[in-house]
Coordinates of C-alpha atoms (C1' of nucleotides) in Angstrom, one line a residue:
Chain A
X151 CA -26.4 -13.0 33.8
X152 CA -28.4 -14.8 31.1
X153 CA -31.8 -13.3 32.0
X154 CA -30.1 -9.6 32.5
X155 CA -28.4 -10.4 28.6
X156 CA -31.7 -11.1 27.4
X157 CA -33.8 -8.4 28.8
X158 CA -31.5 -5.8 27.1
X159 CA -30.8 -8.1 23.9
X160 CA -34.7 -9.3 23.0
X161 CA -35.9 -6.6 21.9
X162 CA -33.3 -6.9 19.0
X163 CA -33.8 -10.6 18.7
X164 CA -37.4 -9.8 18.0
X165 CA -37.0 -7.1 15.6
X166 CA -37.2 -8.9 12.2
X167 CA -34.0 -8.5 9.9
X168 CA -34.3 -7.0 6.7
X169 CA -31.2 -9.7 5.4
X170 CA -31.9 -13.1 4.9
X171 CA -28.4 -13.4 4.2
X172 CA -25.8 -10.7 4.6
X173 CA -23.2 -12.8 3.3
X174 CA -24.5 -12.9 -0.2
X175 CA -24.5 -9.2 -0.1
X176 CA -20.7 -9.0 0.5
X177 CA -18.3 -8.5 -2.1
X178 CA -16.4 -11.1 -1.7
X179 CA -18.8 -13.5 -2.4
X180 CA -18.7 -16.3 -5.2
X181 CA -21.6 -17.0 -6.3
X182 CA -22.5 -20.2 -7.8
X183 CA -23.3 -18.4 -11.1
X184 CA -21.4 -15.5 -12.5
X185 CA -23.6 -13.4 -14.8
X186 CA -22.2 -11.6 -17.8
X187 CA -18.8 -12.9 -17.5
X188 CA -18.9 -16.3 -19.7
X189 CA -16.7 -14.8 -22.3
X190 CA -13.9 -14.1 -19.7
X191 CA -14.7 -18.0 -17.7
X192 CA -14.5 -19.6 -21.2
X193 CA -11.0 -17.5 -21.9
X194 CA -9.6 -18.6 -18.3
X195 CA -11.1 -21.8 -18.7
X196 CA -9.1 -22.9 -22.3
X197 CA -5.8 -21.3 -21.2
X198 CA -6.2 -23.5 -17.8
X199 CA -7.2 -26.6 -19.1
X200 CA -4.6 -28.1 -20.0
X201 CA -3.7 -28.7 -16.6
X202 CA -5.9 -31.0 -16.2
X203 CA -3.6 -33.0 -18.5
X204 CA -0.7 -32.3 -16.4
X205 CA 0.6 -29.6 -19.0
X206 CA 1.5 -25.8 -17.9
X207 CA -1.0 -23.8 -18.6
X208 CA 0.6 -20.6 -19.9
X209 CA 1.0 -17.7 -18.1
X210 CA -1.7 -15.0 -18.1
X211 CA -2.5 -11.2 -17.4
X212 CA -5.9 -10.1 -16.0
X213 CA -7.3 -6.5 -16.7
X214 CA -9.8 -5.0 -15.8
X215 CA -10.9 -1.6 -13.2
X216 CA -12.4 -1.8 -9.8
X217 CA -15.8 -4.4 -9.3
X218 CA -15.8 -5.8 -12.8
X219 CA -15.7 -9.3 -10.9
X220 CA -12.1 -10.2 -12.0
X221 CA -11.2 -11.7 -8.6
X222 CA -14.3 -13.6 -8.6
X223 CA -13.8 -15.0 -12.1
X224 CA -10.8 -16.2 -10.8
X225 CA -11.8 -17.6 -7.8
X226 CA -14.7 -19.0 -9.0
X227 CA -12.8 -20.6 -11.9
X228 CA -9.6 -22.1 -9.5
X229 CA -12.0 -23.6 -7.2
X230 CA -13.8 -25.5 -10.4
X231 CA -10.3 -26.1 -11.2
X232 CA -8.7 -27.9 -8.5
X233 CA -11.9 -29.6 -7.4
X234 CA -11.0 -31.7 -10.7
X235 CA -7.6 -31.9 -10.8
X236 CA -7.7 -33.8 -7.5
X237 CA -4.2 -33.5 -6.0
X238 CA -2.0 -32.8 -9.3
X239 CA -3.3 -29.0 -8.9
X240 CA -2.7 -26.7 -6.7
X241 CA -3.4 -23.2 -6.6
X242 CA -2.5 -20.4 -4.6
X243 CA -4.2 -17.1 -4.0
X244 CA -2.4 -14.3 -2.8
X245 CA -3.2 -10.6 -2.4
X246 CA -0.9 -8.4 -3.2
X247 CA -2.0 -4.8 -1.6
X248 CA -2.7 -6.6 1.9
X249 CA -0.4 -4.7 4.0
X250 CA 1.8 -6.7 5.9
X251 CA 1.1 -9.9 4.5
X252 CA 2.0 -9.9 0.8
X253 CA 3.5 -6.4 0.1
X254 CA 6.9 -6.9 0.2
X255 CA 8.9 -9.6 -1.9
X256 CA 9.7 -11.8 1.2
X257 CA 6.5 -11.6 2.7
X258 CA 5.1 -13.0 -0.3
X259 CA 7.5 -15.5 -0.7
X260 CA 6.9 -16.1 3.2
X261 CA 2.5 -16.6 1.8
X262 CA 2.8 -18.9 -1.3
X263 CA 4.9 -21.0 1.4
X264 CA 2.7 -20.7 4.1
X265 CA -0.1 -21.3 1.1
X266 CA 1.8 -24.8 0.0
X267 CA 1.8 -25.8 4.2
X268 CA 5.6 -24.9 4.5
X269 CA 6.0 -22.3 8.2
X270 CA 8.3 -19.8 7.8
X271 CA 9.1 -17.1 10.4
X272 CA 8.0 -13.6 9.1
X273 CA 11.6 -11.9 9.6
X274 CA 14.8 -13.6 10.5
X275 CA 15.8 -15.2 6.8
X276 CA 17.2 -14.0 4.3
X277 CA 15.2 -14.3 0.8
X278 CA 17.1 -16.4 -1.2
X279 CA 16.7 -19.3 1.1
X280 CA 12.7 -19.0 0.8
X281 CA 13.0 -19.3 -2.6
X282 CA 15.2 -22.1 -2.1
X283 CA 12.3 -23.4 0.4
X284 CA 10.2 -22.7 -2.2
X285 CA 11.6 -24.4 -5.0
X286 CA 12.3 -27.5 -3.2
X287 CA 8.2 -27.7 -2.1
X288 CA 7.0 -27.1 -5.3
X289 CA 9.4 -29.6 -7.5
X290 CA 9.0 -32.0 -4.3
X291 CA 6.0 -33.5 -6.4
X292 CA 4.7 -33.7 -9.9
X293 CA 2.5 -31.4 -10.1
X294 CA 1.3 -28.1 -11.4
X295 CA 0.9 -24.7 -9.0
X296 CA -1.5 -21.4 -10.2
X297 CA 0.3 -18.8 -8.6
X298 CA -2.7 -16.1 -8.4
X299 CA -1.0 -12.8 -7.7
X300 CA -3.7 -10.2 -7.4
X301 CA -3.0 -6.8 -7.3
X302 CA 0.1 -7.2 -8.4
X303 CA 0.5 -4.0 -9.5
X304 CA 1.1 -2.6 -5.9
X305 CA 3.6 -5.0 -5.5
X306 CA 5.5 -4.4 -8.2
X307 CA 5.2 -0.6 -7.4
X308 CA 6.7 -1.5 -4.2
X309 CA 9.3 -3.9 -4.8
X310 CA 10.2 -3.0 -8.6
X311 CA 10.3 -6.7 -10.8
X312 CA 12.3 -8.6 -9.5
X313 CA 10.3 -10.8 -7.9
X314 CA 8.5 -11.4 -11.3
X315 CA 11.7 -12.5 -12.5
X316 CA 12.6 -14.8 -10.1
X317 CA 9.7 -16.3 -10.4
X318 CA 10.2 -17.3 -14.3
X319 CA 13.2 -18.2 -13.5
X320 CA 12.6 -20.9 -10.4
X321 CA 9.6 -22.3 -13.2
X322 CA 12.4 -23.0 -15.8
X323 CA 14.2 -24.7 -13.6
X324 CA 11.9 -27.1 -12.5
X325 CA 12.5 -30.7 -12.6
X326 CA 8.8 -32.5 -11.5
X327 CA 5.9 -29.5 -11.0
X328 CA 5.6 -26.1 -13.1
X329 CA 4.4 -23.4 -12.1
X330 CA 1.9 -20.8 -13.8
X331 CA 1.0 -17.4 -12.9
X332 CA -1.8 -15.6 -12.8
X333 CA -1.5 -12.1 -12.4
X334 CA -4.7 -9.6 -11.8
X335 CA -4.2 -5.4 -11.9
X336 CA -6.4 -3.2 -12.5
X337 CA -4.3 -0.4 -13.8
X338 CA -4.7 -1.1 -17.8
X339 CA -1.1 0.1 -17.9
X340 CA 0.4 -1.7 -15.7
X341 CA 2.1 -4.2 -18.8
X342 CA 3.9 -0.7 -20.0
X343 CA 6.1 -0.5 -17.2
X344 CA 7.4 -3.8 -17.2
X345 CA 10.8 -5.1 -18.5
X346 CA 10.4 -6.5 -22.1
X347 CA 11.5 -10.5 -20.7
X348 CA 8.8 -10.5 -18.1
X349 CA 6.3 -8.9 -20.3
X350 CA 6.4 -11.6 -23.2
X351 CA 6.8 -14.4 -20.6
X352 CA 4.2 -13.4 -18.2
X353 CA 1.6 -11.7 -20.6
X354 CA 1.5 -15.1 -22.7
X355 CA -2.5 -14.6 -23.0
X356 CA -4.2 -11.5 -21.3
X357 CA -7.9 -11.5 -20.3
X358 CA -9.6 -7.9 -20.4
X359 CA -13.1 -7.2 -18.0
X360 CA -14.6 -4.6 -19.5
X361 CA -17.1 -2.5 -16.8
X362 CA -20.3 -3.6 -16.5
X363 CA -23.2 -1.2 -17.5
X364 CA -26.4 -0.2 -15.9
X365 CA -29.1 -3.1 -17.0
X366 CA -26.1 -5.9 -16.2
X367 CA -25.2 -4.2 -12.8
X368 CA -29.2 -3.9 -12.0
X369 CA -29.1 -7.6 -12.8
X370 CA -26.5 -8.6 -10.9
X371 CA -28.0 -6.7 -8.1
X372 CA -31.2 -8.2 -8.6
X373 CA -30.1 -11.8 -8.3
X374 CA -28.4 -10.8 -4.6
X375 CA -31.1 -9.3 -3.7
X376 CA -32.9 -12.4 -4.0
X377 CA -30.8 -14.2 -2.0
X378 CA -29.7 -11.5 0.1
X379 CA -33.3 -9.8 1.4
X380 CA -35.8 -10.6 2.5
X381 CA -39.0 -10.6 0.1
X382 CA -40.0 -6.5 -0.5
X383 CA -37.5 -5.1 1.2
X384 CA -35.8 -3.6 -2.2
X385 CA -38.3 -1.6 -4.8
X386 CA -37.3 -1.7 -8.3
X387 CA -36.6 1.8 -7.6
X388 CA -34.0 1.7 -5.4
X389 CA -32.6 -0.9 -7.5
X390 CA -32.4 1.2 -10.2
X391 CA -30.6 4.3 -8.5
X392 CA -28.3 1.7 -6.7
X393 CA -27.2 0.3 -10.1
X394 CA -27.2 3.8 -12.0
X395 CA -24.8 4.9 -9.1
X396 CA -22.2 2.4 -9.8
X397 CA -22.6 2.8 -12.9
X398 CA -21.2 6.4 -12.7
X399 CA -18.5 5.4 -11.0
X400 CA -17.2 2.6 -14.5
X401 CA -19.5 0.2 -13.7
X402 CA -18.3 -0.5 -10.2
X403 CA -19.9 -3.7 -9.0
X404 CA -18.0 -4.1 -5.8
X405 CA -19.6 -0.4 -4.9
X406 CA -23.3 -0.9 -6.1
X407 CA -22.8 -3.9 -3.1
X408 CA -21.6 -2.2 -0.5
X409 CA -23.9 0.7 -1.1
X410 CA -26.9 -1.7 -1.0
X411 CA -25.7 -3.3 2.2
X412 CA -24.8 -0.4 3.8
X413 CA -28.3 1.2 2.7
X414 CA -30.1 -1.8 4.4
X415 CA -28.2 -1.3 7.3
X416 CA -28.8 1.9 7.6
X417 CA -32.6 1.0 7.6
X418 CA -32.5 -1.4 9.9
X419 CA -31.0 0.4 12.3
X420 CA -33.7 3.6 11.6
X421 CA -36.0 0.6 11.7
X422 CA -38.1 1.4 8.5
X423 CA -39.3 -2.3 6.6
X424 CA -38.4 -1.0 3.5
X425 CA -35.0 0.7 2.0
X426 CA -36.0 4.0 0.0
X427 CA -33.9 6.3 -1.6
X428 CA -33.1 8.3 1.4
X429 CA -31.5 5.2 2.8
X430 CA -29.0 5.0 -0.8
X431 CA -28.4 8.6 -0.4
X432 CA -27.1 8.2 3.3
X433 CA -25.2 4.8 2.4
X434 CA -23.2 6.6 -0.5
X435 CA -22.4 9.6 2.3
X436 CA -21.3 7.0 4.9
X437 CA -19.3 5.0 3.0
X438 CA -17.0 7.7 1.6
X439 CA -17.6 9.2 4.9
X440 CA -16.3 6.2 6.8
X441 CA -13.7 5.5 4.4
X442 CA -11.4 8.8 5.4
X443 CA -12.1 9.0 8.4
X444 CA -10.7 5.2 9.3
X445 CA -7.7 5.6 6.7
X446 CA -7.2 9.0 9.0
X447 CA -7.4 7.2 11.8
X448 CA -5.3 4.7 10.4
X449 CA -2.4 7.0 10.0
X450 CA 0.2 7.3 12.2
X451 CA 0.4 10.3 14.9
X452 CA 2.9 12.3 13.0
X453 CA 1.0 12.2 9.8
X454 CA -2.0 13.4 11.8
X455 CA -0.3 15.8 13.3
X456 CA 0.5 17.4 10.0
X457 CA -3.0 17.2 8.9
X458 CA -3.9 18.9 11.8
X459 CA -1.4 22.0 10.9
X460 CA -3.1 22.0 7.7
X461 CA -6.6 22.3 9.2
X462 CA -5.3 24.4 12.1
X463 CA -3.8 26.7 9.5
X464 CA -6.9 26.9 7.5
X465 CA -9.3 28.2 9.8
X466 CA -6.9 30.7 10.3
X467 CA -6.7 31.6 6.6
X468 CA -10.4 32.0 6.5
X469 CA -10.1 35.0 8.8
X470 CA -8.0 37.4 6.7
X471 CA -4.2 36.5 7.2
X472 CA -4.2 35.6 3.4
X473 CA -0.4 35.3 3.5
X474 CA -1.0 32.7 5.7
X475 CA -1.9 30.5 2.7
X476 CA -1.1 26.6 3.3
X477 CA 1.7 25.6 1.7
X478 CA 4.4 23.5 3.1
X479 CA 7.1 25.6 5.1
X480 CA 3.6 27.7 6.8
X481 CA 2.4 24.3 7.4
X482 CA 5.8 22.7 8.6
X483 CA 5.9 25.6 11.3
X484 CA 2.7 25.2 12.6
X485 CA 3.5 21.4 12.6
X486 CA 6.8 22.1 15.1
X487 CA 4.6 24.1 17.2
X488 CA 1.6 21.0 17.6
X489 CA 4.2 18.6 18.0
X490 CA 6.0 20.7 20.6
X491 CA 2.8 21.1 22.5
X492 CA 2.2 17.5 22.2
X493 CA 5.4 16.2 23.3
X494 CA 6.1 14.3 20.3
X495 CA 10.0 14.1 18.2
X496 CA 9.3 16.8 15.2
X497 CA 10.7 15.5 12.1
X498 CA 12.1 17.2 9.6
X499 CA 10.9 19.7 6.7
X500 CA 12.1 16.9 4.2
X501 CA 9.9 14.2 5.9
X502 CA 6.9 16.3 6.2
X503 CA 7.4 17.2 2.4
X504 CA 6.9 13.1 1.5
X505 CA 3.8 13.1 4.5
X506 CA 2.3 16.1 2.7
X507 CA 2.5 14.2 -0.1
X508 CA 0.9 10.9 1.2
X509 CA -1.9 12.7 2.2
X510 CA -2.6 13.8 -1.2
X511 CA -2.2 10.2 -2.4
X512 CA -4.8 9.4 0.3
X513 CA -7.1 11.9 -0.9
X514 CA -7.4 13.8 2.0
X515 CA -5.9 16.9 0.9
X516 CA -4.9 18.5 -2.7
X517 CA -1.4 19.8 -2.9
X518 CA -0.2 20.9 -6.3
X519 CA 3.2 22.2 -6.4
X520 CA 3.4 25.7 -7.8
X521 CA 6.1 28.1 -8.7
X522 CA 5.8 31.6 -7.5
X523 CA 8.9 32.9 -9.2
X524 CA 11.0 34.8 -7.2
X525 CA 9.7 33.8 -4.0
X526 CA 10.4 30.5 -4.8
X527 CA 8.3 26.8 -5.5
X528 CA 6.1 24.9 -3.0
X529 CA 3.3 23.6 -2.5
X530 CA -0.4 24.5 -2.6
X531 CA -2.3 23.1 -0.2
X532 CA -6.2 22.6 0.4
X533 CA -8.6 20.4 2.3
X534 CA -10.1 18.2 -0.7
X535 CA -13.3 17.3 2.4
X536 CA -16.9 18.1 2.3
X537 CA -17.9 20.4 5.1
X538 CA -19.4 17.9 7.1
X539 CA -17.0 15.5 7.0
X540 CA -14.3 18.5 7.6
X541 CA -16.0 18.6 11.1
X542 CA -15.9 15.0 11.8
X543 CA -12.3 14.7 11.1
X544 CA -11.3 17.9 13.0
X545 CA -13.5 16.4 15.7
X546 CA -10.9 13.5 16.2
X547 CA -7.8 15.4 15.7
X548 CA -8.5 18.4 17.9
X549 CA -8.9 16.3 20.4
X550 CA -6.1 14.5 19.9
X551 CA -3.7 17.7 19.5
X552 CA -5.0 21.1 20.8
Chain B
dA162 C1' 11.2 47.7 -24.3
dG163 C1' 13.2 43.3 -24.5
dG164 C1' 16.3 39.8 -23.1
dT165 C1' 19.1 37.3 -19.6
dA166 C1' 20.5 36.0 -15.3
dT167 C1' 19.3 35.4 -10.4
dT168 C1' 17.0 33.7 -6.7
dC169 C1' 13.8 31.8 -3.7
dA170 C1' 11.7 28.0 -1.2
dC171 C1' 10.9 24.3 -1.6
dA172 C1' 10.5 19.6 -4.5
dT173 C1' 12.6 15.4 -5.6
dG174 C1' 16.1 11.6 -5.3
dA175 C1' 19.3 8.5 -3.4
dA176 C1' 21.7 6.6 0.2
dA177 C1' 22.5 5.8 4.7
dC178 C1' 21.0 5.2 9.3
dT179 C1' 17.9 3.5 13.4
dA180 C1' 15.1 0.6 15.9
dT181 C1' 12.6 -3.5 16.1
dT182 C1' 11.7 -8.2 15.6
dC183 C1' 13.2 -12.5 14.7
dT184 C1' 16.4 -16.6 13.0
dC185 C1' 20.5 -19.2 13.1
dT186 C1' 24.8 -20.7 14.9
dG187 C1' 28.1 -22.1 17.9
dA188 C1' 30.3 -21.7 22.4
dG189 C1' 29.7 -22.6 27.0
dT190 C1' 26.9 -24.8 30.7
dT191 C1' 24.4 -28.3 32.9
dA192 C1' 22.6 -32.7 34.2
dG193 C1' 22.3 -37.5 33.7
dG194 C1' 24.7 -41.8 32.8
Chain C
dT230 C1' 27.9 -37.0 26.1
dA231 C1' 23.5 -35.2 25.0
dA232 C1' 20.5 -31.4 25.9
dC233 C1' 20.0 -26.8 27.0
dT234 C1' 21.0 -21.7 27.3
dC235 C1' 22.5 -17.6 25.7
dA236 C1' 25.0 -14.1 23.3
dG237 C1' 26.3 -12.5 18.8
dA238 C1' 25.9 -12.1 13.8
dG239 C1' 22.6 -11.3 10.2
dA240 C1' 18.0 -10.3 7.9
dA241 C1' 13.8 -7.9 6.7
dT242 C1' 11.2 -3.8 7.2
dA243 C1' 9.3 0.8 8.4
dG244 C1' 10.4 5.2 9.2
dT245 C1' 13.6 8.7 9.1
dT246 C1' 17.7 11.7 8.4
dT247 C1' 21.4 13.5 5.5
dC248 C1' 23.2 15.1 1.5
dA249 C1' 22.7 16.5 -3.2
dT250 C1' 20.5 18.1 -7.0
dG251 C1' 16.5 20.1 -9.5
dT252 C1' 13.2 23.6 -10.8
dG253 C1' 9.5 27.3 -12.6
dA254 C1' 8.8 31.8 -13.0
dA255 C1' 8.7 36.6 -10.6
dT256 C1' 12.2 39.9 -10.2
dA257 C1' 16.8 42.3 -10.8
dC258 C1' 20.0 43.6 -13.9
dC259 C1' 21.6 44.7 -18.5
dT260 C1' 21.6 46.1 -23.2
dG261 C1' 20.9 48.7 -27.1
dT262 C1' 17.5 51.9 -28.9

DNA sequence: AGGTATTCACATGAAACTATTCTCTGAGTTAGG
DNA sequence: TAACTCAGAGAATAGTTTCATGTGAATACCTGT
């Protein structure tokens, strides 16, 4: 077995990696320095230092769009934090958007409990007693708990405010520990929405990451190359583009990383020494590439089964049929007749309606609803997909459906 | 011609239902003393 | 009598269905000129 494993193994062994560590290149690494961000540390830092003196540190907001390195801040800053508070500090992390874990208000109940050491069964209870669980943990000790809540936008979107509330609430009533929350969104917005209580309690100081430009992503960039590569493997060049890139999309730092991994990847695998441009090019296909074609995957059947109706109907429309034009009740018929041929329940118009519109949350298609007077108001439909990717995806549902 | 009123084909909302998974509780059962 | 088993009541959640109401503008229908 072992010789067989490395006869067909070696000749990767032996190749010589472009990474000297991949790790450093993922975006959800903490670096031990933080570039460009000490105005935002020094903020978090004095709102959370008076924990260190066993007072509660007052509540704050974090804004800030995608990859300017609020999570890392954050991170970075809690670990600092609780490394010196020894045990009167605790702080818990919790992502918001992770489906399944933290999106609903149990399940998040269910992590900061699972966070504190307390097991609780994911279904079964009813809330209230986790927050009784809850209440009793936290108070069981004098001490003082950072409640990170990131993306709590998606939450709240979910699940409305109540959760926020309860929260305030259960800190007032504490008898030994308080608790202090840190909330992260990245929908500058977000604080609109909110009920006027929770705002003024929960936005008692805000922290705002502004996007990083071009010379502070290429230095960002530079510093994980470093790490990340091996010597000569990135030109300045590629640097550059990598950087100007991201910094097209608002200073996305979380992208310029991934596009930079990806590209050296991509060049391993082709095995050139070197990443060129070529490589950056085919990195920013693939991951957008990669990225709807797993969230299609990800969908469930009868959500694919419209899309495929859509694309089915599409084709068609290219011929000449122009009356066949995708909106939803054309696309609901087709839909009845996949499903029927594919043995699956057909739902109804209503339900497709809401799928229809899912898929144009996801990106995957453009539906605008628009009125055509007498003969009523629907929606417009079109594939929102380069060709190339159009191919791929109809690659994976064809076979699935026709 | 100009102005209303209709009407279509869905959109959009709210509530209720279904199915699944899992806990808790207490009644009934069993086995050991 | 203590330990165990097991059915039933309840919860949380995702995914739907049912019922109800909303809606923008191309047409049909009037109206007075």
């Amino acid at each position: 077995m072992e010789a067989i494993a490395s006869n067909i193994f070696s000749q990767h062994i032996n190749k010589p990696s472009l990474f000297k560590n991949k790790n450093i290149l993922n975006s959800t690494f903490i670096p031990p320095k933080i570039s460009f961000r000490d105005v935002e540390i020094e903020q978090a830092v004095s709102v959370l230092s008076p924990a260190l003196r066993n007072y509660k540190p007052n509540n704050i907001f974090i804004y800030g769009t995608c990859g300017t390195g609020k999570t890392v801040v954050v991170k970075y800053v809690l670990n600092q934090l609780e490394a010196l508070g020894k045990n009167n500090i605790k702080t818990v992390y919790v992502n918001c958007k992770m489906k399944r874990v933290a999106d609903t208000e149990y399940r998040l109940l269910a992590c900061l409990l699972r966070e504190l050491g307390v097991t609780v069964p994911d279904t079964g209870l009813p809330t209230d007693v986790l927050y009784r669980r809850f209440f009793e943990k936290v108070d069981s000790k004098q001490h003082i708990v950072l409640i990170v809540l990131d993306e709590i936008d998606t939450l709240f979107n979910k699940v409305g405010d109540e959760f926020l509330y309860n929260l305030i609430r259960i800190n007032n009533e504490l008898k030994n520990a308080h608790i202090s929350i840190v909330g992260i969104t990245n929908n500058l917005s977000f604080r609109e929405g909110l009920d006027v209580r929770i705002r003024s309690s929960l936005g008692e100081e805000e922290i705002l990451f502004k996007p990083y430009n071009a010379i502070q992503l290429k230095n960002i960039l530079s510093e994980r190359i470093a790490e990340g590569f091996c010597e000569n493997v990135v030109s300045e060049d590629v640097l550059g583009r990598c950087a100007a890139l991201a910094a097209q999309e608002h200073g996305d730092a979380r992208r310029a990383l991934d596009m930079l991994r990806t590209a050296g990847e991509l060049a391993e695998r082709m095995g050139d020494t070197e990443i060129t441009d070529t490589h950056v090019d085919l990195a920013e296909k693939k991951i957008d590439l990669d990225r709807v074609v797993e969230t299609i995957k990800a969908q469930p059947k009868q959500s694919q089964a419209v899309l495929c109706a859509i694309m089915a109907l599409e084709k068609q429309s290219n011929g000449k049929w122009s009356d066949s034009r995708l909106l939803t009740g054309n696309v609901f018929l087709k839909y009845k007749e996949i499903v029927k041929n594919n043995g699956l329940r057909a739902l109804t118009q209503r339900r497709i309606s809401d799928l229809i519109g899912e898929l144009d949350m996801l990106g995957v298609i453009t539906a605008k609803v628009i009125s055509k007077g007498r003969y009523g108001r629907t929606r417009e439909i079109s594939l929102a997909m380069a060709d190339e990717l159009k191919d791929k995806v109809k690659a994976t549902l064809w076979e699935r459906f026709l």
